[in-house]
Amino acid sequence: ASVYRLLFVAYLFPSILGPIVSICLFLHLGNHWGIEVLKIVLCVGFALQALNCIPLLCFERTKQDDDMAAKRAARRLRAGAGVAEPLLDPSSGDSGFGSGERDAAAVKGDDALANAVGVSWFGVPSRQVPFILFSANLLIALGSGATTKFFPLFFLNNLKLSPIQVQCIYLCVPAAMGASSAVCRWVSGHLGRVSSIMWFKLAGISLLCSMWAMEKFSNAYTVVRHPIVMVAVYVARTAIINSTYPVEESILMDCCKPSQRSRWKALESVSSFGWCGSAVIGGVLSDKHGYGFTFLITACLQFGSTLIYSPLLGGAVPLEVRTKTEDANGETDGETNGIDDAASFGEALTPPSSDSAVT
């Protein structure tokens, strides 16, 4: 999960630069919602997106770094993590593979992963975890799409915020998400990955329900009419509910066959399509019933998606293990020692008795 947390933070960093550029443009062009001003801001954003496409042409396929794999295996052996036999064949060189054995080893790893014995309290085996994760992500995308696109309009129409004030909100959100993802990563090491995901999702949903209640009763209570209160709840809600991404990705990579990981990642485009499609429904509901009603619908869908994770509690998701040697030396190669090969997968599926609460 630490690798995906770094990737998540790398994604959030440019998300901070966007609002900064917008704030500078609004300061120069005028801090108002005029169409001409918004056109210029949009065109600048489109131009910056075009520049982002240039580095994509520089990617090329490379072979796996066998030396790094050998280094990971050697650290596990030094740590005495209960490996009865060496993970590398001494006669096969530093990489641990003889000529023509790489494909056979990959197939063997897939078979070991497919036949893993991890089963949750509800009888869900580990091989079913990717299906459950995809279903949960699809449902939460449908719910989020109905609301996320309309938060700026909510800030404009209901809270009467200026463009710079709105951009300041979106400047704070990525920073809060980065901090929240670090907290989620820490919590997952104590409660288990599935449990931490569910608790963080429920916390974010509760805050979204609070936004619905504040919007509904804003005329009766003075304190909830203040924009700062609503904005603070929005920032906290967005940061908490989106901070689980690194942990979710680590579960997916640990529980699906290496040969099928790219397929499951490709299915994320289906969730993105549903996210965009539900925005149309969200727009209709917002115009007819108000933004608060849309918040409530989104919260209900997100709550349903959180319940989908519950069958994974109790053992379907393997523990994410770090050896004491790595923790003491602070060594890392960009990958945790949870499940980085098929040999360790079966062992990690059986949690120690002292960690019975860990999923």
Short mmCIF file of C-alpha atoms in Angstrom, two decimals:
data_model
loop_
_atom_site.label_atom_id
_atom_site.label_comp_id
_atom_site.label_asym_id
_atom_site.label_seq_id
_atom_site.Cartn_x
_atom_site.Cartn_y
_atom_site.Cartn_z
CA ALA A 1 0.00 0.00 0.00
CA SER A 2 2.92 2.35 0.56
CA VAL A 3 3.71 2.30 -3.17
CA TYR A 4 0.17 3.24 -4.09
CA ARG A 5 0.14 5.94 -1.43
CA LEU A 6 3.18 7.52 -3.09
CA LEU A 7 1.45 7.23 -6.46
CA PHE A 8 -1.65 8.79 -4.93
CA VAL A 9 0.35 11.73 -3.54
CA ALA A 10 2.08 12.17 -6.92
CA TYR A 11 -1.37 12.49 -8.47
CA LEU A 12 -2.48 15.01 -5.85
CA PHE A 13 0.52 17.32 -6.30
CA PRO A 14 -0.50 18.62 -9.76
CA SER A 15 -4.06 18.82 -8.45
CA ILE A 16 -2.77 21.59 -6.20
CA LEU A 17 -1.08 23.43 -9.07
CA GLY A 18 -4.35 23.69 -11.03
CA PRO A 19 -6.18 25.80 -8.43
CA ILE A 20 -3.06 27.96 -7.99
CA VAL A 21 -3.04 28.75 -11.72
CA SER A 22 -6.77 29.48 -11.61
CA ILE A 23 -6.37 31.83 -8.65
CA CYS A 24 -3.68 33.77 -10.51
CA LEU A 25 -5.91 34.05 -13.57
CA PHE A 26 -8.90 35.25 -11.56
CA LEU A 27 -6.72 37.81 -9.80
CA HIS A 28 -5.61 39.14 -13.18
CA LEU A 29 -8.92 38.89 -15.08
CA GLY A 30 -11.34 39.62 -12.26
CA ASN A 31 -12.79 37.72 -9.32
CA HIS A 32 -16.26 37.16 -10.76
CA TRP A 33 -18.23 34.48 -12.58
CA GLY A 34 -18.33 36.23 -15.95
CA ILE A 35 -18.51 34.01 -19.02
CA GLU A 36 -15.56 35.68 -20.73
CA VAL A 37 -13.35 35.15 -17.68
CA LEU A 38 -14.38 31.51 -17.35
CA LYS A 39 -13.66 30.90 -21.04
CA ILE A 40 -10.07 32.04 -20.64
CA VAL A 41 -9.56 29.94 -17.52
CA LEU A 42 -10.95 26.87 -19.31
CA CYS A 43 -8.73 27.40 -22.36
CA VAL A 44 -5.64 27.68 -20.16
CA GLY A 45 -6.62 24.43 -18.45
CA PHE A 46 -7.07 22.65 -21.77
CA ALA A 47 -3.65 23.88 -22.94
CA LEU A 48 -1.99 22.53 -19.79
CA GLN A 49 -3.68 19.17 -20.33
CA ALA A 50 -2.21 18.99 -23.83
CA LEU A 51 1.28 19.52 -22.38
CA ASN A 52 0.72 16.60 -20.01
CA CYS A 53 0.31 14.24 -22.96
CA ILE A 54 3.86 14.80 -24.24
CA PRO A 55 5.64 12.75 -21.51
CA LEU A 56 3.34 9.81 -22.29
CA LEU A 57 5.19 9.37 -25.59
CA CYS A 58 8.42 8.70 -23.71
CA PHE A 59 7.32 5.48 -22.00
CA GLU A 60 8.84 2.20 -23.13
CA ARG A 61 8.55 -1.37 -21.97
CA THR A 62 11.40 -2.75 -19.85
CA LYS A 63 12.18 -6.15 -18.36
CA GLN A 64 11.68 -6.85 -14.69
CA ASP A 65 14.62 -5.87 -12.53
CA ASP A 66 15.85 -9.31 -11.44
CA ASP A 67 18.50 -7.85 -9.16
CA MET A 68 15.82 -6.05 -7.16
CA ALA A 69 13.80 -9.26 -6.90
CA ALA A 70 16.88 -11.11 -5.64
CA LYS A 71 17.48 -8.35 -3.10
CA ARG A 72 13.93 -8.67 -1.76
CA ALA A 73 14.26 -12.45 -1.46
CA ALA A 74 17.61 -12.14 0.31
CA ARG A 75 16.16 -9.73 2.87
CA ARG A 76 13.31 -12.13 3.60
CA LEU A 77 15.78 -14.96 4.14
CA ARG A 78 17.94 -12.84 6.44
CA ALA A 79 14.90 -11.86 8.46
CA GLY A 80 14.07 -15.53 9.07
CA ALA A 81 10.44 -15.09 8.13
CA GLY A 82 9.73 -18.80 8.32
CA VAL A 83 10.71 -19.67 4.77
CA ALA A 84 11.70 -23.33 4.84
CA GLU A 85 13.33 -23.35 1.40
CA PRO A 86 15.18 -20.62 -0.51
CA LEU A 87 12.98 -18.63 -2.86
CA LEU A 88 15.83 -18.53 -5.38
CA ASP A 89 17.51 -21.52 -6.97
CA PRO A 90 21.25 -21.07 -6.33
CA SER A 91 22.06 -22.88 -9.57
CA SER A 92 20.03 -20.43 -11.60
CA GLY A 93 22.18 -17.33 -11.09
CA ASP A 94 21.33 -14.02 -9.44
CA SER A 95 17.88 -13.81 -10.98
CA GLY A 96 16.74 -17.20 -9.62
CA PHE A 97 15.51 -18.29 -13.05
CA GLY A 98 17.15 -20.60 -15.50
CA SER A 99 16.75 -20.25 -19.24
CA GLY A 100 13.18 -20.85 -20.34
CA GLU A 101 11.84 -20.97 -16.77
CA ARG A 102 10.42 -17.46 -16.49
CA ASP A 103 7.10 -18.18 -18.23
CA ALA A 104 6.67 -21.45 -16.33
CA ALA A 105 7.27 -19.66 -13.03
CA ALA A 106 4.69 -17.02 -13.91
CA VAL A 107 2.11 -19.70 -14.68
CA LYS A 108 2.96 -21.48 -11.43
CA GLY A 109 2.50 -18.21 -9.53
CA ASP A 110 -0.91 -17.75 -11.13
CA ASP A 111 -1.93 -21.27 -10.16
CA ALA A 112 -0.77 -20.83 -6.57
CA LEU A 113 -2.71 -17.59 -6.32
CA ALA A 114 -5.82 -19.10 -7.84
CA ASN A 115 -5.74 -22.00 -5.40
CA ALA A 116 -5.08 -19.88 -2.30
CA VAL A 117 -7.03 -20.99 0.76
CA GLY A 118 -7.85 -17.60 2.27
CA VAL A 119 -11.58 -17.49 3.12
CA SER A 120 -13.54 -14.77 4.89
CA TRP A 121 -16.11 -15.17 7.65
CA PHE A 122 -18.78 -15.22 4.93
CA GLY A 123 -17.07 -17.99 2.98
CA VAL A 124 -15.67 -15.71 0.27
CA PRO A 125 -12.34 -17.04 -1.09
CA SER A 126 -9.46 -14.75 -2.00
CA ARG A 127 -9.92 -15.30 -5.72
CA GLN A 128 -13.32 -13.56 -5.52
CA VAL A 129 -11.85 -10.39 -4.00
CA PRO A 130 -11.30 -8.55 -7.34
CA PHE A 131 -14.96 -9.06 -8.29
CA ILE A 132 -16.12 -7.58 -4.99
CA LEU A 133 -13.74 -4.63 -5.26
CA PHE A 134 -14.93 -3.87 -8.77
CA SER A 135 -18.60 -4.02 -7.73
CA ALA A 136 -17.98 -1.69 -4.79
CA ASN A 137 -16.01 0.79 -6.89
CA LEU A 138 -18.66 0.78 -9.61
CA LEU A 139 -21.46 1.56 -7.16
CA ILE A 140 -19.52 4.29 -5.38
CA ALA A 141 -18.65 5.84 -8.75
CA LEU A 142 -22.32 5.95 -9.70
CA GLY A 143 -23.12 7.70 -6.44
CA SER A 144 -20.22 10.14 -6.54
CA GLY A 145 -20.82 11.14 -10.14
CA ALA A 146 -24.28 12.43 -9.26
CA THR A 147 -22.81 14.96 -6.82
CA THR A 148 -19.15 15.73 -7.47
CA LYS A 149 -19.69 17.71 -10.67
CA PHE A 150 -22.13 20.04 -8.95
CA PHE A 151 -20.21 21.06 -5.85
CA PRO A 152 -18.89 24.26 -7.57
CA LEU A 153 -22.47 25.22 -8.46
CA PHE A 154 -23.49 24.51 -4.88
CA PHE A 155 -20.74 26.81 -3.64
CA LEU A 156 -21.86 29.49 -6.10
CA ASN A 157 -25.64 29.31 -5.76
CA ASN A 158 -26.09 28.31 -2.11
CA LEU A 159 -22.97 29.60 -0.36
CA LYS A 160 -22.41 32.64 -2.64
CA LEU A 161 -18.67 32.08 -2.86
CA SER A 162 -16.42 33.91 -5.32
CA PRO A 163 -14.25 32.06 -7.90
CA ILE A 164 -11.08 32.56 -5.86
CA GLN A 165 -12.78 31.25 -2.73
CA VAL A 166 -13.89 28.13 -4.61
CA GLN A 167 -10.38 27.59 -5.95
CA CYS A 168 -9.00 27.91 -2.43
CA ILE A 169 -11.30 25.05 -1.43
CA TYR A 170 -9.95 22.85 -4.22
CA LEU A 171 -6.46 23.88 -3.18
CA CYS A 172 -7.04 22.50 0.31
CA VAL A 173 -8.70 19.25 -0.78
CA PRO A 174 -5.63 17.50 -2.33
CA ALA A 175 -3.46 18.40 0.66
CA ALA A 176 -6.10 17.01 3.02
CA MET A 177 -6.42 13.85 0.90
CA GLY A 178 -2.67 13.24 1.04
CA ALA A 179 -2.64 13.54 4.83
CA SER A 180 -5.74 11.39 5.16
CA SER A 181 -4.26 8.65 2.95
CA ALA A 182 -1.25 8.46 5.28
CA VAL A 183 -3.58 8.06 8.26
CA CYS A 184 -5.56 5.36 6.42
CA ARG A 185 -2.35 3.52 5.63
CA TRP A 186 -1.39 3.60 9.32
CA VAL A 187 -4.85 2.48 10.46
CA SER A 188 -4.82 -0.42 7.98
CA GLY A 189 -1.71 -1.76 9.69
CA HIS A 190 -3.62 -2.02 12.98
CA LEU A 191 -7.22 -2.83 12.01
CA GLY A 192 -6.65 -4.57 8.68
CA ARG A 193 -7.06 -3.23 5.19
CA VAL A 194 -10.72 -4.06 4.63
CA SER A 195 -11.74 -2.78 8.06
CA SER A 196 -9.90 0.50 7.54
CA ILE A 197 -11.53 0.99 4.15
CA MET A 198 -15.00 0.47 5.60
CA TRP A 199 -14.43 2.78 8.57
CA PHE A 200 -13.06 5.58 6.40
CA LYS A 201 -15.90 5.20 3.89
CA LEU A 202 -18.48 5.32 6.67
CA ALA A 203 -16.86 8.43 8.13
CA GLY A 204 -16.98 10.18 4.76
CA ILE A 205 -20.60 9.14 4.22
CA SER A 206 -21.53 10.49 7.65
CA LEU A 207 -20.03 13.86 6.74
CA LEU A 208 -21.96 13.89 3.46
CA CYS A 209 -25.16 13.23 5.40
CA SER A 210 -24.19 16.15 7.62
CA MET A 211 -23.97 18.35 4.54
CA TRP A 212 -27.47 17.25 3.56
CA ALA A 213 -28.78 18.06 7.05
CA MET A 214 -27.07 21.46 7.12
CA GLU A 215 -28.45 22.35 3.70
CA LYS A 216 -31.94 21.22 4.70
CA PHE A 217 -32.03 23.06 8.03
CA SER A 218 -29.89 26.06 7.06
CA ASN A 219 -32.79 28.46 7.54
CA ALA A 220 -33.49 27.28 11.09
CA TYR A 221 -29.97 27.35 12.52
CA THR A 222 -27.60 30.28 12.12
CA VAL A 223 -24.38 28.33 12.59
CA VAL A 224 -24.95 26.01 9.63
CA ARG A 225 -25.61 28.97 7.34
CA HIS A 226 -22.00 30.09 7.64
CA PRO A 227 -20.05 29.01 4.54
CA ILE A 228 -16.96 28.10 6.57
CA VAL A 229 -18.84 25.33 8.37
CA MET A 230 -20.10 23.76 5.16
CA VAL A 231 -16.73 24.12 3.44
CA ALA A 232 -14.89 22.51 6.36
CA VAL A 233 -17.25 19.54 6.31
CA TYR A 234 -16.88 19.23 2.53
CA VAL A 235 -13.07 19.22 2.67
CA ALA A 236 -13.03 16.65 5.47
CA ARG A 237 -15.58 14.46 3.70
CA THR A 238 -13.75 14.50 0.36
CA ALA A 239 -10.38 13.81 1.97
CA ILE A 240 -11.57 10.91 4.11
CA ILE A 241 -13.70 9.04 1.60
CA ASN A 242 -11.04 9.25 -1.14
CA SER A 243 -8.07 8.36 1.06
CA THR A 244 -8.64 4.60 0.77
CA TYR A 245 -7.44 4.33 -2.82
CA PRO A 246 -3.86 3.17 -2.03
CA VAL A 247 -5.14 0.46 0.32
CA GLU A 248 -7.76 -0.70 -2.19
CA GLU A 249 -5.17 -0.96 -4.95
CA SER A 250 -2.82 -2.95 -2.74
CA ILE A 251 -5.62 -5.43 -2.04
CA LEU A 252 -6.38 -5.79 -5.74
CA MET A 253 -2.73 -6.42 -6.61
CA ASP A 254 -2.37 -8.95 -3.80
CA CYS A 255 -5.50 -10.95 -4.56
CA CYS A 256 -5.63 -11.24 -8.33
CA LYS A 257 -3.43 -13.26 -10.64
CA PRO A 258 -0.37 -11.36 -11.90
CA SER A 259 -1.41 -12.16 -15.47
CA GLN A 260 -4.84 -10.59 -14.89
CA ARG A 261 -3.90 -7.40 -13.06
CA SER A 262 -3.95 -5.30 -16.23
CA ARG A 263 -7.46 -6.55 -17.02
CA TRP A 264 -8.82 -5.46 -13.67
CA LYS A 265 -7.12 -2.09 -13.98
CA ALA A 266 -8.66 -1.68 -17.43
CA LEU A 267 -12.11 -2.24 -15.93
CA GLU A 268 -11.69 1.02 -14.02
CA SER A 269 -12.74 2.75 -17.24
CA VAL A 270 -16.18 1.19 -16.77
CA SER A 271 -16.45 2.87 -13.37
CA SER A 272 -15.34 6.16 -14.93
CA PHE A 273 -18.04 5.83 -17.58
CA GLY A 274 -20.67 5.22 -14.91
CA TRP A 275 -19.35 8.19 -12.94
CA CYS A 276 -19.86 10.49 -15.93
CA GLY A 277 -23.24 9.00 -16.80
CA SER A 278 -24.63 9.45 -13.32
CA ALA A 279 -23.73 13.15 -13.51
CA VAL A 280 -26.65 13.60 -15.90
CA ILE A 281 -29.05 12.11 -13.36
CA GLY A 282 -27.46 14.21 -10.63
CA GLY A 283 -28.05 17.37 -12.62
CA VAL A 284 -31.73 16.57 -13.07
CA LEU A 285 -32.18 15.76 -9.37
CA SER A 286 -30.35 18.93 -8.31
CA ASP A 287 -32.55 21.14 -10.49
CA LYS A 288 -35.76 19.47 -9.35
CA HIS A 289 -35.14 18.73 -5.65
CA GLY A 290 -32.08 20.77 -4.69
CA TYR A 291 -28.47 19.92 -3.94
CA GLY A 292 -29.22 18.51 -0.49
CA PHE A 293 -31.45 15.79 -1.93
CA THR A 294 -28.65 14.78 -4.31
CA PHE A 295 -26.26 14.61 -1.36
CA LEU A 296 -28.61 12.17 0.36
CA ILE A 297 -28.96 9.95 -2.73
CA THR A 298 -25.18 9.85 -3.12
CA ALA A 299 -24.73 8.96 0.56
CA CYS A 300 -27.17 6.05 0.21
CA LEU A 301 -25.37 4.65 -2.84
CA GLN A 302 -21.99 5.03 -1.17
CA PHE A 303 -23.28 3.30 1.94
CA GLY A 304 -24.41 0.39 -0.22
CA SER A 305 -20.97 0.21 -1.83
CA THR A 306 -19.37 0.11 1.62
CA LEU A 307 -21.53 -2.84 2.63
CA ILE A 308 -20.22 -4.74 -0.40
CA TYR A 309 -16.82 -4.86 1.34
CA SER A 310 -18.24 -6.68 4.36
CA PRO A 311 -18.00 -10.21 2.82
CA LEU A 312 -14.22 -9.72 2.73
CA LEU A 313 -13.90 -9.45 6.50
CA GLY A 314 -12.19 -12.30 8.30
CA GLY A 315 -9.46 -13.67 6.05
CA ALA A 316 -10.19 -13.32 2.33
CA VAL A 317 -7.68 -10.47 2.10
CA PRO A 318 -4.14 -11.50 3.10
CA LEU A 319 -2.16 -9.59 5.67
CA GLU A 320 0.31 -7.01 4.47
CA VAL A 321 3.54 -8.10 6.11
CA ARG A 322 6.74 -6.15 6.74
CA THR A 323 9.70 -7.92 8.25
CA LYS A 324 11.36 -6.58 11.37
CA THR A 325 14.62 -6.17 9.47
CA GLU A 326 13.01 -3.86 6.93
CA ASP A 327 11.29 -1.82 9.62
CA ALA A 328 14.58 -1.43 11.51
CA ASN A 329 16.72 -0.58 8.49
CA GLY A 330 14.08 1.48 6.73
CA GLU A 331 14.83 -0.36 3.51
CA THR A 332 12.28 -0.36 0.75
CA ASP A 333 12.34 -1.15 -2.91
CA GLY A 334 9.00 0.37 -3.77
CA GLU A 335 7.06 -2.70 -2.74
CA THR A 336 5.89 -4.04 0.57
CA ASN A 337 6.46 -7.64 1.54
CA GLY A 338 2.78 -8.43 1.74
CA ILE A 339 2.26 -10.59 -1.32
CA ASP A 340 4.96 -10.01 -3.89
CA ASP A 341 5.20 -13.61 -5.03
CA ALA A 342 3.06 -16.72 -5.03
CA ALA A 343 5.24 -18.52 -2.49
CA SER A 344 4.53 -16.06 0.31
CA PHE A 345 0.85 -15.75 -0.59
CA GLY A 346 -0.28 -18.94 1.10
CA GLU A 347 1.58 -18.10 4.31
CA ALA A 348 0.15 -14.59 4.55
CA LEU A 349 -3.37 -15.92 4.23
CA THR A 350 -3.15 -17.44 7.71
CA PRO A 351 -2.94 -14.56 10.19
CA PRO A 352 -1.26 -15.10 13.57
CA SER A 353 -3.55 -15.59 16.52
CA SER A 354 -2.50 -12.27 18.05
CA ASP A 355 -3.80 -10.45 14.96
CA SER A 356 -7.20 -12.08 14.82
CA ALA A 357 -8.85 -8.72 14.28
CA VAL A 358 -6.85 -8.10 11.13
CA THR A 359 -8.61 -8.95 7.90
#
